[in-house]
Short mmCIF file of C-alpha atoms in Angstrom, two decimals:
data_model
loop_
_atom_site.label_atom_id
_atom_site.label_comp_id
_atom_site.label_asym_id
_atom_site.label_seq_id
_atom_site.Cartn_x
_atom_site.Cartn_y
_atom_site.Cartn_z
CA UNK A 1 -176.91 -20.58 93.22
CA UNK A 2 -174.32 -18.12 91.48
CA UNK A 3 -171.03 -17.90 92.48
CA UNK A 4 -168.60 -15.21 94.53
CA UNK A 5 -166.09 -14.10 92.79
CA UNK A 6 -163.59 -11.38 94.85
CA UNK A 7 -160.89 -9.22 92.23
CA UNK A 8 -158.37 -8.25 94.30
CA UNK A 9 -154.36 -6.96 93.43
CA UNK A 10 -152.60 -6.10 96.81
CA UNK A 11 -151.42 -3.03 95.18
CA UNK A 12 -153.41 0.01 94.35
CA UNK A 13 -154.57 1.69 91.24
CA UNK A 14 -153.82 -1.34 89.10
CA UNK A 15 -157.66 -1.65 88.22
CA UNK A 16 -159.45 -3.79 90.21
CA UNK A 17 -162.08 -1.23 90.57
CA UNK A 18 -162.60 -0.69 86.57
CA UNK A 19 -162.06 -4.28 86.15
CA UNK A 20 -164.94 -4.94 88.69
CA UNK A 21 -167.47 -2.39 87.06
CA UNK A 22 -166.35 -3.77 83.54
CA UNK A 23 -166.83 -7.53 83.88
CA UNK A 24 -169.88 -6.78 86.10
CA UNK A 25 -171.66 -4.75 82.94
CA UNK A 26 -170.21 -7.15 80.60
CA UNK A 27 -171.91 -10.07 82.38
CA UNK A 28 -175.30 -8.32 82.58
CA UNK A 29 -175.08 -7.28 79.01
CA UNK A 30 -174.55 -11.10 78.41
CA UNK A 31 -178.12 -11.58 80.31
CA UNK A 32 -176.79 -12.59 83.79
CA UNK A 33 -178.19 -11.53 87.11
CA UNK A 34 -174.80 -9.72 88.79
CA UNK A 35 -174.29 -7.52 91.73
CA UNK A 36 -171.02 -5.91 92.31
CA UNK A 37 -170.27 -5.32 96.30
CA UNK A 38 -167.83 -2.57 96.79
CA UNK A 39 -165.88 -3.98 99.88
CA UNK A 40 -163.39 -0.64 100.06
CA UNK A 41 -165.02 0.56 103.17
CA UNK A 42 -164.20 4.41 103.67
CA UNK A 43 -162.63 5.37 100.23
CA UNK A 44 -165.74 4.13 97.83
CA UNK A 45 -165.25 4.66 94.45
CA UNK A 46 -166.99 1.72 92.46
CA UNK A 47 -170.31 3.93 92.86
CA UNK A 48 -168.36 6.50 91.16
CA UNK A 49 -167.15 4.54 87.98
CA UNK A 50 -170.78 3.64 87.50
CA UNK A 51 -171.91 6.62 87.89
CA UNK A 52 -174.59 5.64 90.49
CA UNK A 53 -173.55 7.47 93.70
CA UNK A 54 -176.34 9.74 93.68
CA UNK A 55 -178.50 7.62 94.20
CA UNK A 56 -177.02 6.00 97.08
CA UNK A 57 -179.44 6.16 100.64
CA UNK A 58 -178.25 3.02 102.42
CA UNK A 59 -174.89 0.75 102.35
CA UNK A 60 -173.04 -2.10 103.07
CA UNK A 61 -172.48 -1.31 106.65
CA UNK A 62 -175.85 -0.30 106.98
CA UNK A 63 -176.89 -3.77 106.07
CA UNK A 64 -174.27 -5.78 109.00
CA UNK A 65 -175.46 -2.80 111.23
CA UNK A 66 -179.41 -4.10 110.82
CA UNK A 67 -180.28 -0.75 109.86
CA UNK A 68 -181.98 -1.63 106.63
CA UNK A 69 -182.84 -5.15 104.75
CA UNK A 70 -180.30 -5.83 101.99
CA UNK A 71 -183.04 -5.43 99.05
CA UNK A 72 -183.40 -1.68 99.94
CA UNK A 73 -179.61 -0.92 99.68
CA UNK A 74 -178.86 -2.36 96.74
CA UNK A 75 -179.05 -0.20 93.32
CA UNK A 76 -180.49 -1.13 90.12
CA UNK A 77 -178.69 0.04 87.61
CA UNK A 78 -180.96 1.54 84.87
CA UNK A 79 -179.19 0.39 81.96
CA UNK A 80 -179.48 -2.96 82.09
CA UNK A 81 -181.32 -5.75 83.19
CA UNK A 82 -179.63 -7.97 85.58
CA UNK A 83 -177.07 -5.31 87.46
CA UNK A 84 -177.31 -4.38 90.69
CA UNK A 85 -174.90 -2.26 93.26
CA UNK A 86 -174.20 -2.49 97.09
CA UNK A 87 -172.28 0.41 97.94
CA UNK A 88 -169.31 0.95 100.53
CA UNK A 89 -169.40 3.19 103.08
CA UNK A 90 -167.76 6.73 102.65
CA UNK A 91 -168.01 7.62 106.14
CA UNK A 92 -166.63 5.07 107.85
CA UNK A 93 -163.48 2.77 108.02
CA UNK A 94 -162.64 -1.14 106.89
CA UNK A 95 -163.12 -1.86 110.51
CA UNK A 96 -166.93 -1.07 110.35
CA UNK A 97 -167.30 -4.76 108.79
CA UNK A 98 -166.28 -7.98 110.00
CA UNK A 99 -165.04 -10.76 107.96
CA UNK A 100 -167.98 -13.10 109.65
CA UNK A 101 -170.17 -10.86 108.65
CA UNK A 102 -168.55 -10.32 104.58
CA UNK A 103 -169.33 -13.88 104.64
CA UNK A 104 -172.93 -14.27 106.05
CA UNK A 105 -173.80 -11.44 103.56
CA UNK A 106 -172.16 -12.91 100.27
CA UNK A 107 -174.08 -16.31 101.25
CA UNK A 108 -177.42 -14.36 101.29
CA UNK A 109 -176.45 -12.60 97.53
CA UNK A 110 -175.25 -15.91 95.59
CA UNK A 111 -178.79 -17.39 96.38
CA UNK A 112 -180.17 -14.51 94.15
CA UNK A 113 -178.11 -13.37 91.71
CA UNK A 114 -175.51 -15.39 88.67
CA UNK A 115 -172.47 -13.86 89.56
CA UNK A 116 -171.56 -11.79 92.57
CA UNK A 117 -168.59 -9.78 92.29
CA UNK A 118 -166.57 -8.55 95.34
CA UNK A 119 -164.21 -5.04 94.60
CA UNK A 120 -161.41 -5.23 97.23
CA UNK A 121 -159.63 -2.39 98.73
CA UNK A 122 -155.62 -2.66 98.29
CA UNK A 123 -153.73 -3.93 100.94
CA UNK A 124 -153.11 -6.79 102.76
CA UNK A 125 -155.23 -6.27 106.35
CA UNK A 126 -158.95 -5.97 107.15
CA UNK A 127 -160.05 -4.25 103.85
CA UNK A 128 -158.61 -7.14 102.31
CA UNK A 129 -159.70 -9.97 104.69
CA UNK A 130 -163.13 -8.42 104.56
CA UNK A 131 -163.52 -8.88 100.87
CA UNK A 132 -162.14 -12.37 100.62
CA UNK A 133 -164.05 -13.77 103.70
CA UNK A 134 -167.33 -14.90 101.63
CA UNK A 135 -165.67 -15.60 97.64
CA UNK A 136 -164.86 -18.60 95.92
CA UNK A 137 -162.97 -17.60 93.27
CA UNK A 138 -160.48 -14.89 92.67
CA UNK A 139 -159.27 -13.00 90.25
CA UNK A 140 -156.13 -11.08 91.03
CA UNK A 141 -155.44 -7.83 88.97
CA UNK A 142 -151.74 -6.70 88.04
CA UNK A 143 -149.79 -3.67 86.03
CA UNK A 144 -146.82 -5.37 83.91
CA UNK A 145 -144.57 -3.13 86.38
CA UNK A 146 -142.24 -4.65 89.09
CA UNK A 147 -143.94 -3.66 92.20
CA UNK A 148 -147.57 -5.01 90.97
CA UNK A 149 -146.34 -8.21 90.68
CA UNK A 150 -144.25 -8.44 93.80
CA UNK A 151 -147.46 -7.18 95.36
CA UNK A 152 -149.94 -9.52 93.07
CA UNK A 153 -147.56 -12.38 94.36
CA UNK A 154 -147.73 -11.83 97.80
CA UNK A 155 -151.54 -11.43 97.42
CA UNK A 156 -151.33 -15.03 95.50
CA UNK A 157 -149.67 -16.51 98.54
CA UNK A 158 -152.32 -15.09 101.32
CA UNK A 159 -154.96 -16.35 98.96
CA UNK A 160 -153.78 -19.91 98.67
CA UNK A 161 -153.53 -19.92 102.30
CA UNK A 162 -157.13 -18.84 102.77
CA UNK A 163 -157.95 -22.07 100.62
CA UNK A 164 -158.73 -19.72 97.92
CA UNK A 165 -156.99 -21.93 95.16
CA UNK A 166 -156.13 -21.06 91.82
CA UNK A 167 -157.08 -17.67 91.31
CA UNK A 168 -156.88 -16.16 87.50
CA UNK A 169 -154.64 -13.22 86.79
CA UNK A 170 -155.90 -10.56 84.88
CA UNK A 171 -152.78 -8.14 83.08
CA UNK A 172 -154.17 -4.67 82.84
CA UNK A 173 -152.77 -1.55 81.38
CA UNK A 174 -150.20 -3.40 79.04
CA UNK A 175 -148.47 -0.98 76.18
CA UNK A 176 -147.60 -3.97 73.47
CA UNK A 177 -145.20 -1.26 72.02
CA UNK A 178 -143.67 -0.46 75.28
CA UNK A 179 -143.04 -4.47 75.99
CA UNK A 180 -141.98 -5.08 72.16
CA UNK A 181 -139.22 -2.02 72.99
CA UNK A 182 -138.25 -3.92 75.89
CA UNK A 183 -139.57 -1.23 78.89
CA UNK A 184 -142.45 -3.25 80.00
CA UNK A 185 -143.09 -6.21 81.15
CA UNK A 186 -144.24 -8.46 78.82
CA UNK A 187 -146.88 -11.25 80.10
CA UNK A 188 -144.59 -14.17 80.13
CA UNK A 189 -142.39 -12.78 82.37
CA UNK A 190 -145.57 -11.82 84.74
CA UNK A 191 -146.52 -15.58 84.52
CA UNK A 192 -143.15 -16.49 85.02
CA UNK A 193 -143.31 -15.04 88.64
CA UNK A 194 -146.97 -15.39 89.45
CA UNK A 195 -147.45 -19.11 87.86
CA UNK A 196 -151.36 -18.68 87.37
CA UNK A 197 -153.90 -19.09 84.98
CA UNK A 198 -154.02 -15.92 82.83
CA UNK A 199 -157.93 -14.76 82.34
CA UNK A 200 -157.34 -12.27 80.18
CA UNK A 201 -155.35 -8.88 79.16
CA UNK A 202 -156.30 -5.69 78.71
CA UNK A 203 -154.70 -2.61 76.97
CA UNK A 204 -153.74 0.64 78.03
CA UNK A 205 -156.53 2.72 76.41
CA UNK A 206 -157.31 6.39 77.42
CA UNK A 207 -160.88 5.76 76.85
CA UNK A 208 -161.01 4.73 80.44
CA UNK A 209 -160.21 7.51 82.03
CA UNK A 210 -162.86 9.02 80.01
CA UNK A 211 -165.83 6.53 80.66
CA UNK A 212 -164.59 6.43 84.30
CA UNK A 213 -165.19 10.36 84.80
CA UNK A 214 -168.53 10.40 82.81
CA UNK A 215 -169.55 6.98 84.92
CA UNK A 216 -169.55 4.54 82.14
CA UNK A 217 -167.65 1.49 81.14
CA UNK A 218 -165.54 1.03 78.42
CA UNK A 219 -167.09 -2.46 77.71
CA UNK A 220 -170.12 -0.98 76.51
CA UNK A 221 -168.00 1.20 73.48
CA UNK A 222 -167.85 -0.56 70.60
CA UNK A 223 -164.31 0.97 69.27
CA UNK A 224 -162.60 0.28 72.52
CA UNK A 225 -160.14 -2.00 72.80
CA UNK A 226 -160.09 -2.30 76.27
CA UNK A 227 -163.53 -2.39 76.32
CA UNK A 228 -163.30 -5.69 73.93
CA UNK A 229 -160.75 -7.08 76.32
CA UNK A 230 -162.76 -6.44 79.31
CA UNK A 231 -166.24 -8.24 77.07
CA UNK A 232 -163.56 -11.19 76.21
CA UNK A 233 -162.83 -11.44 80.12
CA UNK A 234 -166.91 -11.85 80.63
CA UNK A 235 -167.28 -14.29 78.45
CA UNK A 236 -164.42 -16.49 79.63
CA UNK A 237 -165.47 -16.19 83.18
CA UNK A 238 -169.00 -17.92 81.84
CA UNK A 239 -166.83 -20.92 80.96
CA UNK A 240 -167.33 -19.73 77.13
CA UNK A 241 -163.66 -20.12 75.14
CA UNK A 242 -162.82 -16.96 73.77
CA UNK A 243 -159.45 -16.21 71.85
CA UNK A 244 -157.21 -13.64 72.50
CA UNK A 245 -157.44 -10.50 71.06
CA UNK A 246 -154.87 -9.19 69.21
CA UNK A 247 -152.79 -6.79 71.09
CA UNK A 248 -150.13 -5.90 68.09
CA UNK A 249 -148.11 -8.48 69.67
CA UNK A 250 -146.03 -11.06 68.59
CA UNK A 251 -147.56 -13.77 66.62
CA UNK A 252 -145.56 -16.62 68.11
CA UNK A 253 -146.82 -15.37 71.48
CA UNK A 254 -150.41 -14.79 70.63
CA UNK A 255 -149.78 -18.90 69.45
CA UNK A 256 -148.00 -19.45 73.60
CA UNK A 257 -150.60 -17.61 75.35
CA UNK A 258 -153.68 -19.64 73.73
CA UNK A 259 -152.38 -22.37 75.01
CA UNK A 260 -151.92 -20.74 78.52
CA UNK A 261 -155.61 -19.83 78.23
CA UNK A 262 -156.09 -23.50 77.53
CA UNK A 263 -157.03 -23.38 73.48
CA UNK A 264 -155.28 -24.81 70.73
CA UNK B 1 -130.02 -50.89 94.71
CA UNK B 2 -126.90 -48.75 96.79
CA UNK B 3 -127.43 -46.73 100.00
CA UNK B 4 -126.84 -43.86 98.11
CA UNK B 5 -128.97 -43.26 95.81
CA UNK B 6 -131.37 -43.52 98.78
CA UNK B 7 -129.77 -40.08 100.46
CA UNK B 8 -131.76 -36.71 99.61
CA UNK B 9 -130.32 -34.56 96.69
CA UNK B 10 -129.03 -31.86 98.51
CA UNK B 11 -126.04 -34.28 99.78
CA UNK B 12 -125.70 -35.76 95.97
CA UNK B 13 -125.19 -32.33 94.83
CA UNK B 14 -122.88 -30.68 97.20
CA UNK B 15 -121.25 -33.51 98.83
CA UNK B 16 -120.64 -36.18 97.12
CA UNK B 17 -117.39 -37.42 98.17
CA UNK B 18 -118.23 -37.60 102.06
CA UNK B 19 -119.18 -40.73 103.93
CA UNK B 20 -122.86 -41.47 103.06
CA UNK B 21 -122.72 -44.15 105.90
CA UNK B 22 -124.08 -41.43 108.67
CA UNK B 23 -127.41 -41.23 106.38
CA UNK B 24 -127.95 -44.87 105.67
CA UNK B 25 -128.09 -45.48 109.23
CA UNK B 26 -130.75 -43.29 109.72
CA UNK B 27 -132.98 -44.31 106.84
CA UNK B 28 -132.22 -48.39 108.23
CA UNK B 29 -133.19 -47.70 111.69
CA UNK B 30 -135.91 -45.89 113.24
CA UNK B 31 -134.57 -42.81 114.60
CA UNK B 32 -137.57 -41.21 116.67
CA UNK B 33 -135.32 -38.28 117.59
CA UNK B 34 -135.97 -37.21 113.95
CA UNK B 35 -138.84 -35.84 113.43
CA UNK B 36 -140.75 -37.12 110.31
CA UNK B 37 -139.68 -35.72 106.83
CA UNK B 38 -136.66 -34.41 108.13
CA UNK B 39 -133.78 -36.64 107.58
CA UNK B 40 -130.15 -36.40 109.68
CA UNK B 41 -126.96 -35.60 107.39
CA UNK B 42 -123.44 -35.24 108.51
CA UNK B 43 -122.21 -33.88 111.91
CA UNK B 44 -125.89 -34.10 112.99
CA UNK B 45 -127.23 -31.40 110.74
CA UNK B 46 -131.18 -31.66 109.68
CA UNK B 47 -131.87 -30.99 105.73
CA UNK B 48 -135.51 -29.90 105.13
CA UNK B 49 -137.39 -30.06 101.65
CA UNK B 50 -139.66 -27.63 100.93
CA UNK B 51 -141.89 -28.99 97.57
CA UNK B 52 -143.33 -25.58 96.39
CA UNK B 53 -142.49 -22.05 95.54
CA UNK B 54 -142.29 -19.69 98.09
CA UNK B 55 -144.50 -16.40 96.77
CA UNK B 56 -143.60 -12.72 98.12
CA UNK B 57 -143.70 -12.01 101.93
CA UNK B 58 -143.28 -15.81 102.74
CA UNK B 59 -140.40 -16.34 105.08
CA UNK B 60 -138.52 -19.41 106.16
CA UNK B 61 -136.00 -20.16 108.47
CA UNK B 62 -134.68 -23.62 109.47
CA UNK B 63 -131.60 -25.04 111.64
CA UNK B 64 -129.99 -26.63 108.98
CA UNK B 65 -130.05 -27.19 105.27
CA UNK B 66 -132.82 -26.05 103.17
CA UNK B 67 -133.48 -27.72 99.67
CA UNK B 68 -136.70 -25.83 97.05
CA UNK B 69 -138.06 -27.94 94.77
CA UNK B 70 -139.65 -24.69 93.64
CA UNK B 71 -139.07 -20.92 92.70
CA UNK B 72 -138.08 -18.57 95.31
CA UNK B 73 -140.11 -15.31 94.41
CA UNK B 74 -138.79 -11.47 94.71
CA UNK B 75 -139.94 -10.70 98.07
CA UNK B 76 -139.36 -14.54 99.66
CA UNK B 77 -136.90 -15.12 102.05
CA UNK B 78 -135.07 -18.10 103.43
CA UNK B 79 -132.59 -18.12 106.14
CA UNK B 80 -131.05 -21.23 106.95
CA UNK B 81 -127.78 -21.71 109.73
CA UNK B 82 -126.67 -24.48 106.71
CA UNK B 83 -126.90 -24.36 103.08
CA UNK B 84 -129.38 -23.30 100.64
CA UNK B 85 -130.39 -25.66 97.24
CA UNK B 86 -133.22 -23.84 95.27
CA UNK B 87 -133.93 -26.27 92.50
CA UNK B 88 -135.87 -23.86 90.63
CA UNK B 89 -135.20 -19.95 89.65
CA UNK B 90 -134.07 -18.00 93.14
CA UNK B 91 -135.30 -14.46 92.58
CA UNK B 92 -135.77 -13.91 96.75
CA UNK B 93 -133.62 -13.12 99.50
CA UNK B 94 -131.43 -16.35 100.83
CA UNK B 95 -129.41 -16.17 104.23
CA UNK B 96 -127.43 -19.38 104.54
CA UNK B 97 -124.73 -20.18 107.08
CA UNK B 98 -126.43 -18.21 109.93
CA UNK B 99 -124.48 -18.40 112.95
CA UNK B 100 -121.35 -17.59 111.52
CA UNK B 101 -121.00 -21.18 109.47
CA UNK B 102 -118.62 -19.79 106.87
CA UNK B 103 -119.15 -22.93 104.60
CA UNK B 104 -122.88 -23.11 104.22
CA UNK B 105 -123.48 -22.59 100.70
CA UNK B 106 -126.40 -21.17 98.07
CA UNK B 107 -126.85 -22.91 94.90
CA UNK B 108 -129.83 -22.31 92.04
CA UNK B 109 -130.42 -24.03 88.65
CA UNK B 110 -131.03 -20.06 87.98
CA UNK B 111 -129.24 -17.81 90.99
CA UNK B 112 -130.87 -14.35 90.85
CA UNK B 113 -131.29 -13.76 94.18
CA UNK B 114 -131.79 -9.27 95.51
CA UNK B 115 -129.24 -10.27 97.89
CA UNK B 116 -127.18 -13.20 99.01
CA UNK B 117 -125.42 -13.39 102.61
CA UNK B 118 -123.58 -16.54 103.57
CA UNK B 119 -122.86 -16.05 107.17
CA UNK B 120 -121.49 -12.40 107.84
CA UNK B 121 -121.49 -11.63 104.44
CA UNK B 122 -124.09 -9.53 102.07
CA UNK B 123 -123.43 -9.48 98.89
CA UNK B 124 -126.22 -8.42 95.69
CA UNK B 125 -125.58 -8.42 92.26
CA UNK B 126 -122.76 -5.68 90.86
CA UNK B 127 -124.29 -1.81 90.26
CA UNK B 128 -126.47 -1.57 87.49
CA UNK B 129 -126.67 -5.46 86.46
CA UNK B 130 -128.46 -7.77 87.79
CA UNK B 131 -127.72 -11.12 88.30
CA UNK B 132 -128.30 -12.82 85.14
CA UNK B 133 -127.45 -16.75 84.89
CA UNK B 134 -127.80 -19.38 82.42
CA UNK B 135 -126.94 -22.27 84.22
CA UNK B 136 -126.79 -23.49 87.84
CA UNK B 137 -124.39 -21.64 89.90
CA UNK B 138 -123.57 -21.94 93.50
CA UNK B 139 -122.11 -19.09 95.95
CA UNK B 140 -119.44 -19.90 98.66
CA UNK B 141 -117.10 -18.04 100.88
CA UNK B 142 -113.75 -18.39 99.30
CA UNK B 143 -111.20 -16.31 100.99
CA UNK B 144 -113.12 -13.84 103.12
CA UNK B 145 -115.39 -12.99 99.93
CA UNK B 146 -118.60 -14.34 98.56
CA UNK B 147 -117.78 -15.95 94.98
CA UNK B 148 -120.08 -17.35 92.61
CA UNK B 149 -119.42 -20.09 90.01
CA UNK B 150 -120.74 -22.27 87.89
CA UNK B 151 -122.17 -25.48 89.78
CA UNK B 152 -120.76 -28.76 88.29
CA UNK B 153 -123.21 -31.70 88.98
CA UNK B 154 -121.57 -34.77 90.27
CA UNK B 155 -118.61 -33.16 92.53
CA UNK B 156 -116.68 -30.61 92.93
#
């Protein structure tokens, strides 16, 4: 019985979508069964940062329409072992799916696979709903910019009242020399706000722009840092306690923010 | 043990030289015109306690006093027709005194609020700054303008 994990962020372009192709690959690589379930009905793009939307014939609303059986619209991705795709719709709108049936269908994928990882449209209203209707856990995505975490906070309220306790904030995009200048956010003052457990952070890095265009993740480059951040995230999310990287911080923070992960 | 140490700390802060005796006589007696939780203060007015932080696009508004044992988080609101006690950092929006109650009140242990009305009046931090405190402060009406000062514990 795996478990349903939605990453969500209330705002847009934060991540959630690279996060959600990046954990997903990292937890395969680590010899999990995963599917990723792109929930952002009418503007999918998770096919895209995996590079398998050619090979797309049948999708999610095909499957709470009864036109096809769930095994034949999911996509194996050829790379590696355990990962598996069920692709949005491009065609139609968030109203095509019904939270009901979000849930009905995420019940029928944790009996088969480890992990099953739900990519959430922004916003606050049926996209959203949809994607948190079947999960168990979340994991909430922010910028260290003003307006993601007003948004990530107002997400963290809806979620709590959904009974969706204690999600885990992932910090992407951070420029350490930016926040040591003072013109970023640094990650206590995003905890400060949010108040939830930090699951990881991951660096600006332009490699993902790159990956992203040739449909690859980062976490499968060796030299990228974000790529390590986003293979650190994996691990953690398996219960294994991994230390944080170092982001050319501040030592005495590095030291604060292990023991906000919950080591030493 | 005294009846006052028995009264909820939004009177101990802001009003500690009034009669106490009006909420002794509630606590004694069973008042069932008070609903549960909320206990009766001076001149009749209801106090509320809210134990949690109130998170972005969560809005409150109560006929009375409102005390936060909690954060109030950019994008929170509380409106309140008495005064406002945030016992935690008040980064949200606070209306206190709505219904033209010129002496409601907004205190913080940290007041950063994106705006503060009391009654008629809107007020937000000065141009270009932003409200930055070190120690609790509370806002009142004093002489048709909202001031803010430094919030003694233990009277005025």
């Amino acid at each position: 019985m795996g478990e349903v994990i939605v990453v969500t962020s209330g705002k847009g372009g934060v991540g959630k979508t690279t996060t959600v192709a990046n954990i997903g690959t990292g937890l395969a690589a680590l010899e999990h069964k995963v599917v990723l379930v792109d929930a952002d009905i009418g503007l999918r793009n998770l096919d895209v940062v995996l590079g398998l939307e050619n090979r797309i014939v049948y999708d999610i609303t095909d499957v709470t329409g009864g036109h096809c059986r769930l095994r034949q619209a999911l996509i194996k991705d050829k790379r590696f072992e355990g990962l598996y795709l069920l692709p949005a719709a491009q065609t139609k709108d968030k109203t095509a799916v019904k939270p009901e049936e979000m849930r009905a269908l995420c019940a029928e994928l944790k009996e088969e696979f480890d992990y099953v990882i739900v990519d959430s449209p922004a916003g606050i209203e049926q996209g959203f709903k949809n994607a948190i209707a079947g999960a168990e856990k979340a994991i909430v995505v922010a910028t260290p910019e003003v307006s993601s975490v007003r948004d990530a906070d107002r997400i963290v309220g809806l979620l709590e009242a959904e009974e969706l306790r204690d999600p885990k904030l992932v910090i992407n995009r951070l420029q350490p020399k930016m926040v040591r200048n003072g013109n970023m956010m640094g990650i206590e003052d995003i905890i400060d706000i949010l108040a939830i457990d930090l699951l990881g952070v991951v660096p600006e890095d332009e490699m993902v722009i790159i990956s992203t265009n040739r449909g690859e993740t980062v976490v499968r480059m060796e030299n990228s840092r974000s790529g390590q951040a986003f293979r650190n995230i994996a691990r953690r999310i398996t219960g294994e306690a991994v230390p944080m990287m170092d982001l050319d911080y501040n030592e005495g923070i590095v030291r604060k923010l292990r023991k906000l992960i919950g080591l030493g | 043990m005294n009846e006052t140490s028995r009264s909820m700390p939004a009177k101990s802060i802001i009003e500690l030289n009034r009669d106490t005796k009006e909420v002794s006589k509630v606590r004694d007696g069973v008042d069932t015109a008070v609903p549960r939780g909320i206990i009766a203060g001076e001149s009749g007015e209801n106090t509320i306690l809210l134990q949690r932080t109130l998170r972005s696009g969560q809005s409150f508004y109560y006929d009375g006093n409102v005390v936060v044992l909690g954060d109030v988080n950019p994008g929170a609101e509380i409106k309140a027709t008495g005064s406002i006690i945030v016992m935690g950092v008040l980064r949200g929006m606070v209306h206190a005194g709505i219904g033209n109650n010129e002496s409601a009140t907004v205190a913080a242990f940290k007041l950063q609020p994106i705006q503060l009305r009391i009654a008629g009046h809107i007020t937000r931090a000065p141009e270009g700054e932003n409200f930055d405190s070190e120690r609790p402060e509370i806002a009142r009406v004093k002489n048709g303008v909202v001031t803010i000062e430094t919030l003694h514990i233990g009277g005025f």
